[in-house]
Amino acid sequence: MSALSGSGDGRRVVVLGAGSWGTTFAQLVADADPGARVVVWGRDAAVTDEITREHANSRYLRGLRLPSGVSGTTDLAAALEGADDVVLAVPVQRLRGVLGAAAPHLGAGRPAVVSLLKGLELETHLRVSELVAEVLGDLPYAVVSGPNLAREIAERRPCATVVASAHEQVADRVAALCATDYFRPFTARDVVGVEVAGAAKNLLAVGVGLAEGLGLGDNAKASVIALGLAEVTRLVVALGGSAATVAGLAGAGDAFATCASTLSRNHRLGVGLSQGRPLQEVLDGLGGTAEAVGTARSITALAEGAGVAMGVVEQVAAVLVEGRDPRDAALHLLSQPLRDERLPWR
């Protein structure tokens, strides 16, 4: 059996990105359909070879084994040949280049594109769905988002998620792709709300990490989450999404998990910065991408363009983008004028 043959002659699913979440999603697909052929593409041959030969990814998911139907490769053209579904699990700031390289190999089969990403493109401020449409054209598209910490899912601990697509049949198709007894997808149509909430909650996680590292207490952390979610709700609605999305799994659910868990790289980023460590030093020690850094400028730009005040998010962005002192920013996360809770902050 070749490295890319997988097991059986079923659905062929290609995951672009061999990090923790991409590899975990490959496991989900294989668990949901043991006959599926799941290929994980990555740039590091040591990682992809281990996925194929040992059914493991010790760099990102140490101690866990993958189903036998999952293989890995560094050959993008070979990975994409005959793909029924293409799953995006690379850092958002690298996505345009990966999509451009993938485009000539997608063929005429119109595979569904499934995004696992939670961020915005730095230079253009585009959401992932907009970026995919710009580079690949009008392919079936869905985004998967929710309280989905990869390590826990890889250990087959139960959780839920949202699969959002503008087309109901696409959402249903992708939900079936990853539904298992430990991973429960709910479908939605609000792609804008899911993508914006998924990107913005990373800033809230950094803010909570700052408050935690500075010892400001649980009340402060809860206040950052609640007030931050109110800001995210206003932005989502201003951009055409639904407030209900922010109250659900892709908004509040994802924020609670990301803000509270030490498995969250964005949370650990905030804690590290609160200790006075340089940004790059903290990033180098995370073992993966913290999307808040690339997304901070874009979120604040979208908010400004939409006329939405985001006091909490702006303080966190100032730390990440402008190098503001974390202690000063943390103390100002809640230092807003007295006014009606329902009104925007300035």
mmCIF file of C-alpha atoms in Angstrom:
data_model
loop_
_atom_site.group_PDB
_atom_site.id
_atom_site.type_symbol
_atom_site.label_atom_id
_atom_site.label_comp_id
_atom_site.label_asym_id
_atom_site.label_seq_id
_atom_site.Cartn_x
_atom_site.Cartn_y
_atom_site.Cartn_z
ATOM 1 C CA MET A 1 0.000 0.000 0.000
ATOM 2 C CA SER A 2 1.412 3.405 -0.971
ATOM 3 C CA ALA A 3 1.802 6.186 1.537
ATOM 4 C CA LEU A 4 -1.283 7.952 0.138
ATOM 5 C CA SER A 5 -3.556 5.042 -0.520
ATOM 6 C CA GLY A 6 -5.264 4.956 2.867
ATOM 7 C CA SER A 7 -7.710 2.165 3.617
ATOM 8 C CA GLY A 8 -10.666 1.298 1.435
ATOM 9 C CA ASP A 9 -12.041 3.110 -1.594
ATOM 10 C CA GLY A 10 -14.247 5.642 0.154
ATOM 11 C CA ARG A 11 -14.256 9.403 0.428
ATOM 12 C CA ARG A 12 -10.871 11.079 -0.028
ATOM 13 C CA VAL A 13 -10.277 13.887 2.444
ATOM 14 C CA VAL A 14 -7.152 16.047 2.395
ATOM 15 C CA VAL A 15 -6.128 18.066 5.450
ATOM 16 C CA LEU A 16 -3.758 20.930 4.645
ATOM 17 C CA GLY A 17 -1.758 21.395 7.837
ATOM 18 C CA ALA A 18 -0.082 18.796 10.044
ATOM 19 C CA GLY A 19 -0.335 20.632 13.367
ATOM 20 C CA SER A 20 -2.414 19.574 16.344
ATOM 21 C CA TRP A 21 -5.856 20.602 15.062
ATOM 22 C CA GLY A 22 -5.311 19.431 11.495
ATOM 23 C CA THR A 23 -4.076 16.041 12.678
ATOM 24 C CA THR A 24 -6.929 15.763 15.173
ATOM 25 C CA PHE A 25 -9.498 16.547 12.498
ATOM 26 C CA ALA A 26 -7.972 13.822 10.329
ATOM 27 C CA GLN A 27 -8.603 11.441 13.225
ATOM 28 C CA LEU A 28 -12.217 12.647 13.454
ATOM 29 C CA VAL A 29 -12.839 11.965 9.766
ATOM 30 C CA ALA A 30 -11.302 8.500 10.010
ATOM 31 C CA ASP A 31 -13.310 7.703 13.134
ATOM 32 C CA ALA A 32 -16.519 8.961 11.499
ATOM 33 C CA ASP A 33 -15.929 6.866 8.368
ATOM 34 C CA PRO A 34 -13.399 4.024 8.687
ATOM 35 C CA GLY A 35 -13.526 3.602 4.919
ATOM 36 C CA ALA A 36 -12.381 7.167 4.238
ATOM 37 C CA ARG A 37 -8.910 7.850 2.877
ATOM 38 C CA VAL A 38 -7.520 10.756 4.887
ATOM 39 C CA VAL A 39 -4.289 12.452 3.836
ATOM 40 C CA VAL A 40 -2.536 15.060 5.985
ATOM 41 C CA TRP A 41 -0.298 17.410 4.025
ATOM 42 C CA GLY A 42 2.510 19.258 5.782
ATOM 43 C CA ARG A 43 5.880 20.825 5.029
ATOM 44 C CA ASP A 44 7.931 18.757 7.488
ATOM 45 C CA ALA A 45 8.727 15.294 6.167
ATOM 46 C CA ALA A 46 9.583 14.012 9.645
ATOM 47 C CA VAL A 47 6.044 14.791 10.794
ATOM 48 C CA THR A 48 4.227 13.442 7.729
ATOM 49 C CA ASP A 49 6.380 10.301 7.583
ATOM 50 C CA GLU A 50 5.592 9.560 11.215
ATOM 51 C CA ILE A 51 1.880 9.973 10.510
ATOM 52 C CA THR A 52 2.115 7.406 7.708
ATOM 53 C CA ARG A 53 4.479 4.882 9.259
ATOM 54 C CA GLU A 54 3.711 5.125 12.978
ATOM 55 C CA HIS A 55 0.171 6.544 12.883
ATOM 56 C CA ALA A 56 1.331 9.216 15.282
ATOM 57 C CA ASN A 57 2.282 12.887 15.404
ATOM 58 C CA SER A 58 4.560 13.083 18.409
ATOM 59 C CA ARG A 59 5.501 16.713 17.782
ATOM 60 C CA TYR A 60 1.977 17.991 18.332
ATOM 61 C CA LEU A 61 0.030 15.084 19.888
ATOM 62 C CA ARG A 62 2.563 13.155 21.898
ATOM 63 C CA GLY A 63 1.452 9.777 23.198
ATOM 64 C CA LEU A 64 -1.586 9.411 20.930
ATOM 65 C CA ARG A 65 -2.146 7.064 17.987
ATOM 66 C CA LEU A 66 -4.040 7.858 14.807
ATOM 67 C CA PRO A 67 -6.409 5.537 12.923
ATOM 68 C CA SER A 68 -4.795 3.382 10.244
ATOM 69 C CA GLY A 69 -6.707 5.203 7.501
ATOM 70 C CA VAL A 70 -4.725 8.417 8.068
ATOM 71 C CA SER A 71 -1.519 9.016 6.108
ATOM 72 C CA GLY A 72 0.799 11.984 5.565
ATOM 73 C CA THR A 73 2.742 13.562 2.735
ATOM 74 C CA THR A 74 4.717 16.651 1.767
ATOM 75 C CA ASP A 75 3.634 16.310 -1.887
ATOM 76 C CA LEU A 76 0.777 18.772 -2.340
ATOM 77 C CA ALA A 77 -0.162 17.650 -5.853
ATOM 78 C CA ALA A 78 -0.298 13.990 -4.845
ATOM 79 C CA ALA A 79 -2.303 14.816 -1.734
ATOM 80 C CA LEU A 80 -4.964 16.753 -3.651
ATOM 81 C CA GLU A 81 -5.423 14.290 -6.499
ATOM 82 C CA GLY A 82 -9.054 13.159 -6.480
ATOM 83 C CA ALA A 83 -9.894 15.011 -3.267
ATOM 84 C CA ASP A 84 -13.567 15.091 -2.280
ATOM 85 C CA ASP A 85 -12.982 17.479 0.609
ATOM 86 C CA VAL A 86 -10.103 19.850 1.394
ATOM 87 C CA VAL A 87 -9.676 20.861 5.028
ATOM 88 C CA LEU A 88 -7.757 24.047 5.847
ATOM 89 C CA ALA A 89 -5.622 23.798 8.997
ATOM 90 C CA VAL A 90 -2.613 26.018 8.255
ATOM 91 C CA PRO A 91 -1.985 29.364 10.004
ATOM 92 C CA VAL A 92 -4.215 32.076 8.544
ATOM 93 C CA GLN A 93 -1.263 34.264 7.567
ATOM 94 C CA ARG A 94 0.110 31.434 5.410
ATOM 95 C CA LEU A 95 -3.214 30.492 3.879
ATOM 96 C CA ARG A 96 -3.099 32.596 0.694
ATOM 97 C CA GLY A 97 0.202 31.029 -0.374
ATOM 98 C CA VAL A 98 -1.024 27.491 0.347
ATOM 99 C CA LEU A 99 -4.277 28.076 -1.542
ATOM 100 C CA GLY A 100 -2.384 29.494 -4.500
ATOM 101 C CA ALA A 101 -0.164 26.434 -4.624
ATOM 102 C CA ALA A 102 -3.149 24.114 -4.245
ATOM 103 C CA ALA A 103 -5.377 25.714 -6.881
ATOM 104 C CA PRO A 104 -3.836 24.023 -9.976
ATOM 105 C CA HIS A 105 -4.285 20.583 -8.401
ATOM 106 C CA LEU A 106 -7.938 20.746 -7.384
ATOM 107 C CA GLY A 107 -9.251 19.604 -10.759
ATOM 108 C CA ALA A 108 -12.847 19.894 -11.903
ATOM 109 C CA GLY A 109 -14.418 17.909 -9.084
ATOM 110 C CA ARG A 110 -15.368 20.983 -7.000
ATOM 111 C CA PRO A 111 -14.286 19.590 -3.639
ATOM 112 C CA ALA A 112 -15.818 21.094 -0.516
ATOM 113 C CA VAL A 113 -13.452 23.441 1.315
ATOM 114 C CA VAL A 114 -13.631 23.120 5.101
ATOM 115 C CA SER A 115 -11.994 25.783 7.275
ATOM 116 C CA LEU A 116 -10.766 25.036 10.786
ATOM 117 C CA LEU A 117 -9.174 28.482 11.019
ATOM 118 C CA LYS A 118 -9.932 31.286 13.471
ATOM 119 C CA GLY A 119 -8.361 34.474 12.225
ATOM 120 C CA LEU A 120 -8.281 37.201 9.592
ATOM 121 C CA GLU A 121 -5.685 37.900 6.911
ATOM 122 C CA LEU A 122 -3.406 40.651 8.207
ATOM 123 C CA GLU A 123 -2.932 42.786 5.103
ATOM 124 C CA THR A 124 -6.469 42.584 3.679
ATOM 125 C CA HIS A 125 -8.531 41.940 6.861
ATOM 126 C CA LEU A 126 -10.395 39.268 4.886
ATOM 127 C CA ARG A 127 -12.238 36.460 6.589
ATOM 128 C CA VAL A 128 -11.209 32.952 5.526
ATOM 129 C CA SER A 129 -14.348 32.436 3.420
ATOM 130 C CA GLU A 130 -13.603 35.659 1.539
ATOM 131 C CA LEU A 131 -9.976 34.661 1.018
ATOM 132 C CA VAL A 132 -10.941 31.207 -0.262
ATOM 133 C CA ALA A 133 -13.432 32.729 -2.715
ATOM 134 C CA GLU A 134 -10.820 35.216 -3.930
ATOM 135 C CA VAL A 135 -8.163 32.567 -4.608
ATOM 136 C CA LEU A 136 -10.164 29.435 -5.462
ATOM 137 C CA GLY A 137 -13.462 30.809 -6.729
ATOM 138 C CA ASP A 138 -16.939 29.589 -5.887
ATOM 139 C CA LEU A 139 -16.342 26.210 -4.248
ATOM 140 C CA PRO A 140 -18.631 24.669 -1.605
ATOM 141 C CA TYR A 141 -17.441 26.123 1.695
ATOM 142 C CA ALA A 142 -18.009 25.506 5.392
ATOM 143 C CA VAL A 143 -16.309 26.620 8.595
ATOM 144 C CA VAL A 144 -15.977 24.435 11.694
ATOM 145 C CA SER A 145 -15.687 26.369 14.958
ATOM 146 C CA GLY A 146 -16.449 25.982 18.638
ATOM 147 C CA PRO A 147 -14.899 24.998 21.966
ATOM 148 C CA ASN A 148 -12.537 22.600 20.200
ATOM 149 C CA LEU A 149 -9.213 22.301 22.024
ATOM 150 C CA ALA A 150 -7.339 19.831 19.846
ATOM 151 C CA ARG A 151 -5.649 17.768 22.537
ATOM 152 C CA GLU A 152 -8.901 16.954 24.311
ATOM 153 C CA ILE A 153 -10.582 15.937 21.061
ATOM 154 C CA ALA A 154 -7.579 13.823 20.071
ATOM 155 C CA GLU A 155 -8.037 12.038 23.410
ATOM 156 C CA ARG A 156 -11.650 11.453 22.335
ATOM 157 C CA ARG A 157 -13.170 13.556 25.094
ATOM 158 C CA PRO A 158 -16.678 14.796 24.271
ATOM 159 C CA CYS A 159 -17.390 18.229 22.816
ATOM 160 C CA ALA A 160 -19.670 20.036 20.381
ATOM 161 C CA THR A 161 -18.994 22.362 17.476
ATOM 162 C CA VAL A 162 -20.703 24.425 14.778
ATOM 163 C CA VAL A 163 -20.474 23.747 11.048
ATOM 164 C CA ALA A 164 -21.580 26.883 9.202
ATOM 165 C CA SER A 165 -22.162 27.249 5.487
ATOM 166 C CA ALA A 166 -24.237 29.541 3.320
ATOM 167 C CA HIS A 167 -25.749 26.368 1.841
ATOM 168 C CA GLU A 168 -27.590 23.949 4.116
ATOM 169 C CA GLN A 169 -26.602 20.860 2.134
ATOM 170 C CA VAL A 170 -22.907 21.766 2.424
ATOM 171 C CA ALA A 171 -23.204 22.202 6.186
ATOM 172 C CA ASP A 172 -24.950 18.836 6.440
ATOM 173 C CA ARG A 173 -22.252 17.183 4.322
ATOM 174 C CA VAL A 174 -19.410 18.540 6.432
ATOM 175 C CA ALA A 175 -21.197 17.732 9.679
ATOM 176 C CA ALA A 176 -21.503 14.120 8.543
ATOM 177 C CA LEU A 177 -17.816 14.159 7.646
ATOM 178 C CA CYS A 178 -16.727 14.693 11.264
ATOM 179 C CA ALA A 179 -19.603 13.456 13.454
ATOM 180 C CA THR A 180 -18.533 10.827 15.984
ATOM 181 C CA ASP A 181 -19.746 9.652 19.370
ATOM 182 C CA TYR A 182 -17.398 12.176 21.009
ATOM 183 C CA PHE A 183 -17.627 15.080 18.523
ATOM 184 C CA ARG A 184 -21.102 16.524 17.919
ATOM 185 C CA PRO A 185 -21.461 19.072 15.085
ATOM 186 C CA PHE A 186 -24.470 21.406 14.897
ATOM 187 C CA THR A 187 -25.167 23.172 11.606
ATOM 188 C CA ALA A 188 -25.694 26.881 10.965
ATOM 189 C CA ARG A 189 -25.905 29.353 8.088
ATOM 190 C CA ASP A 190 -24.152 32.336 9.722
ATOM 191 C CA VAL A 191 -20.663 32.118 8.230
ATOM 192 C CA VAL A 192 -19.936 35.781 9.022
ATOM 193 C CA GLY A 193 -20.808 35.415 12.696
ATOM 194 C CA VAL A 194 -18.896 32.166 13.147
ATOM 195 C CA GLU A 195 -15.746 33.483 11.465
ATOM 196 C CA VAL A 196 -15.703 36.868 13.186
ATOM 197 C CA ALA A 197 -16.456 35.401 16.613
ATOM 198 C CA GLY A 198 -13.779 32.730 16.146
ATOM 199 C CA ALA A 199 -11.179 35.344 15.269
ATOM 200 C CA ALA A 200 -12.108 37.884 17.943
ATOM 201 C CA LYS A 201 -12.230 35.447 20.868
ATOM 202 C CA ASN A 202 -8.463 34.964 20.522
ATOM 203 C CA LEU A 203 -8.006 38.546 21.690
ATOM 204 C CA LEU A 204 -10.234 37.879 24.694
ATOM 205 C CA ALA A 205 -8.116 34.853 25.585
ATOM 206 C CA VAL A 206 -4.994 37.010 25.578
ATOM 207 C CA GLY A 207 -6.794 39.552 27.771
ATOM 208 C CA VAL A 208 -7.764 36.870 30.269
ATOM 209 C CA GLY A 209 -4.197 35.572 30.227
ATOM 210 C CA LEU A 210 -2.936 39.062 31.033
ATOM 211 C CA ALA A 211 -5.386 39.356 33.940
ATOM 212 C CA GLU A 212 -4.439 35.914 35.225
ATOM 213 C CA GLY A 213 -0.704 36.499 34.993
ATOM 214 C CA LEU A 214 -1.035 39.775 36.858
ATOM 215 C CA GLY A 215 -3.110 38.183 39.612
ATOM 216 C CA LEU A 216 -6.155 40.368 39.059
ATOM 217 C CA GLY A 217 -8.522 37.585 40.134
ATOM 218 C CA ASP A 218 -11.400 35.550 38.743
ATOM 219 C CA ASN A 219 -13.844 38.456 38.852
ATOM 220 C CA ALA A 220 -11.612 40.437 36.500
ATOM 221 C CA LYS A 221 -11.223 37.494 34.139
ATOM 222 C CA ALA A 222 -14.974 36.892 34.017
ATOM 223 C CA SER A 223 -15.571 40.590 33.402
ATOM 224 C CA VAL A 224 -13.142 40.597 30.476
ATOM 225 C CA ILE A 225 -14.940 37.624 28.919
ATOM 226 C CA ALA A 226 -18.438 39.015 29.375
ATOM 227 C CA LEU A 227 -17.679 42.565 28.282
ATOM 228 C CA GLY A 228 -15.503 41.310 25.442
ATOM 229 C CA LEU A 229 -18.293 39.068 24.149
ATOM 230 C CA ALA A 230 -20.642 42.057 24.172
ATOM 231 C CA GLU A 231 -18.138 43.889 21.963
ATOM 232 C CA VAL A 232 -17.831 40.911 19.639
ATOM 233 C CA THR A 233 -21.620 40.710 19.391
ATOM 234 C CA ARG A 234 -21.844 44.334 18.273
ATOM 235 C CA LEU A 235 -19.152 43.774 15.654
ATOM 236 C CA VAL A 236 -20.754 40.585 14.326
ATOM 237 C CA VAL A 237 -24.129 42.280 13.976
ATOM 238 C CA ALA A 238 -22.585 45.325 12.294
ATOM 239 C CA LEU A 239 -20.931 43.036 9.729
ATOM 240 C CA GLY A 240 -24.160 41.218 8.937
ATOM 241 C CA GLY A 241 -23.974 38.265 11.314
ATOM 242 C CA SER A 242 -26.292 37.158 14.104
ATOM 243 C CA ALA A 243 -26.070 37.973 17.807
ATOM 244 C CA ALA A 244 -27.321 34.443 18.502
ATOM 245 C CA THR A 245 -24.122 33.050 16.983
ATOM 246 C CA VAL A 246 -21.992 34.848 19.583
ATOM 247 C CA ALA A 247 -24.193 33.451 22.359
ATOM 248 C CA GLY A 248 -23.661 29.896 21.073
ATOM 249 C CA LEU A 249 -20.873 27.369 20.624
ATOM 250 C CA ALA A 250 -18.855 29.382 18.089
ATOM 251 C CA GLY A 251 -18.912 32.486 20.293
ATOM 252 C CA ALA A 252 -19.348 32.111 24.044
ATOM 253 C CA GLY A 253 -18.571 28.395 24.007
ATOM 254 C CA ASP A 254 -15.308 28.869 22.171
ATOM 255 C CA ALA A 255 -14.407 31.911 24.284
ATOM 256 C CA PHE A 256 -14.954 30.064 27.564
ATOM 257 C CA ALA A 257 -12.709 27.192 26.478
ATOM 258 C CA THR A 258 -9.992 29.388 25.009
ATOM 259 C CA CYS A 259 -9.952 31.867 27.862
ATOM 260 C CA ALA A 260 -9.931 29.272 30.625
ATOM 261 C CA SER A 261 -7.672 26.498 29.376
ATOM 262 C CA THR A 262 -3.906 26.250 29.616
ATOM 263 C CA LEU A 263 -4.132 24.259 26.375
ATOM 264 C CA SER A 264 -4.970 27.541 24.621
ATOM 265 C CA ARG A 265 -1.914 29.166 23.045
ATOM 266 C CA ASN A 266 -3.587 32.586 23.073
ATOM 267 C CA HIS A 267 -4.276 32.280 26.806
ATOM 268 C CA ARG A 268 -0.661 31.265 27.448
ATOM 269 C CA LEU A 269 0.479 34.168 25.282
ATOM 270 C CA GLY A 270 -1.301 36.608 27.600
ATOM 271 C CA VAL A 271 0.178 34.993 30.696
ATOM 272 C CA GLY A 272 3.675 35.120 29.195
ATOM 273 C CA LEU A 273 3.355 38.787 28.249
ATOM 274 C CA SER A 274 2.114 39.643 31.750
ATOM 275 C CA GLN A 275 5.458 38.380 33.059
ATOM 276 C CA GLY A 276 7.268 41.060 31.075
ATOM 277 C CA ARG A 277 8.709 38.655 28.518
ATOM 278 C CA PRO A 278 9.229 39.900 24.931
ATOM 279 C CA LEU A 279 6.474 38.985 22.470
ATOM 280 C CA GLN A 280 8.688 36.901 20.195
ATOM 281 C CA GLU A 281 10.147 34.975 23.114
ATOM 282 C CA VAL A 282 6.666 34.025 24.290
ATOM 283 C CA LEU A 283 5.585 33.071 20.771
ATOM 284 C CA ASP A 284 8.637 30.870 20.287
ATOM 285 C CA GLY A 285 7.724 28.872 23.374
ATOM 286 C CA LEU A 286 4.095 28.163 22.464
ATOM 287 C CA GLY A 287 4.708 25.185 20.185
ATOM 288 C CA GLY A 288 2.291 26.499 17.578
ATOM 289 C CA THR A 289 0.589 29.565 16.164
ATOM 290 C CA ALA A 290 -1.255 32.086 18.354
ATOM 291 C CA GLU A 291 -3.647 33.626 15.830
ATOM 292 C CA ALA A 292 -4.354 36.638 18.053
ATOM 293 C CA VAL A 293 -1.127 38.302 16.933
ATOM 294 C CA GLY A 294 -1.941 38.285 13.226
ATOM 295 C CA THR A 295 -5.613 39.038 13.838
ATOM 296 C CA ALA A 296 -5.346 41.944 16.287
ATOM 297 C CA ARG A 297 -4.806 44.691 13.733
ATOM 298 C CA SER A 298 -7.534 43.288 11.452
ATOM 299 C CA ILE A 299 -10.161 43.053 14.180
ATOM 300 C CA THR A 300 -9.609 46.637 15.250
ATOM 301 C CA ALA A 301 -9.650 47.781 11.613
ATOM 302 C CA LEU A 302 -12.958 46.010 10.991
ATOM 303 C CA ALA A 303 -14.392 47.529 14.158
ATOM 304 C CA GLU A 304 -13.275 51.006 13.184
ATOM 305 C CA GLY A 305 -14.697 50.613 9.692
ATOM 306 C CA ALA A 306 -18.011 49.415 11.102
ATOM 307 C CA GLY A 307 -18.135 52.171 13.728
ATOM 308 C CA VAL A 308 -18.069 49.676 16.609
ATOM 309 C CA ALA A 309 -16.249 50.514 19.836
ATOM 310 C CA MET A 310 -14.309 47.580 21.322
ATOM 311 C CA GLY A 311 -12.588 48.833 24.469
ATOM 312 C CA VAL A 312 -11.421 45.443 25.759
ATOM 313 C CA VAL A 313 -10.236 44.169 22.377
ATOM 314 C CA GLU A 314 -8.448 47.445 21.640
ATOM 315 C CA GLN A 315 -6.431 47.245 24.873
ATOM 316 C CA VAL A 316 -5.268 43.719 24.033
ATOM 317 C CA ALA A 317 -4.453 44.729 20.469
ATOM 318 C CA ALA A 318 -2.358 47.609 21.779
ATOM 319 C CA VAL A 319 -0.188 45.134 23.681
ATOM 320 C CA LEU A 320 0.240 42.851 20.664
ATOM 321 C CA VAL A 321 0.634 45.475 17.947
ATOM 322 C CA GLU A 322 1.980 48.592 19.656
ATOM 323 C CA GLY A 323 3.954 47.009 22.477
ATOM 324 C CA ARG A 324 1.899 48.640 25.209
ATOM 325 C CA ASP A 325 2.903 47.659 28.731
ATOM 326 C CA PRO A 326 0.746 44.624 29.662
ATOM 327 C CA ARG A 327 0.125 45.842 33.218
ATOM 328 C CA ASP A 328 -1.101 49.209 32.005
ATOM 329 C CA ALA A 329 -3.336 47.578 29.402
ATOM 330 C CA ALA A 330 -4.729 45.012 31.848
ATOM 331 C CA LEU A 331 -5.672 47.683 34.358
ATOM 332 C CA HIS A 332 -7.470 49.593 31.590
ATOM 333 C CA LEU A 333 -9.418 46.560 30.352
ATOM 334 C CA LEU A 334 -12.186 47.499 32.771
ATOM 335 C CA SER A 335 -11.477 51.220 33.200
ATOM 336 C CA GLN A 336 -14.321 52.534 31.084
ATOM 337 C CA PRO A 337 -16.698 55.473 31.698
ATOM 338 C CA LEU A 338 -19.772 54.864 33.834
ATOM 339 C CA ARG A 339 -22.749 54.371 31.543
ATOM 340 C CA ASP A 340 -25.583 51.997 30.625
ATOM 341 C CA GLU A 341 -24.260 48.439 30.192
ATOM 342 C CA ARG A 342 -26.079 48.161 26.863
ATOM 343 C CA LEU A 343 -24.284 51.113 25.296
ATOM 344 C CA PRO A 344 -21.029 50.877 23.300
ATOM 345 C CA TRP A 345 -17.784 51.683 25.092
ATOM 346 C CA ARG A 346 -15.416 54.483 24.214
#
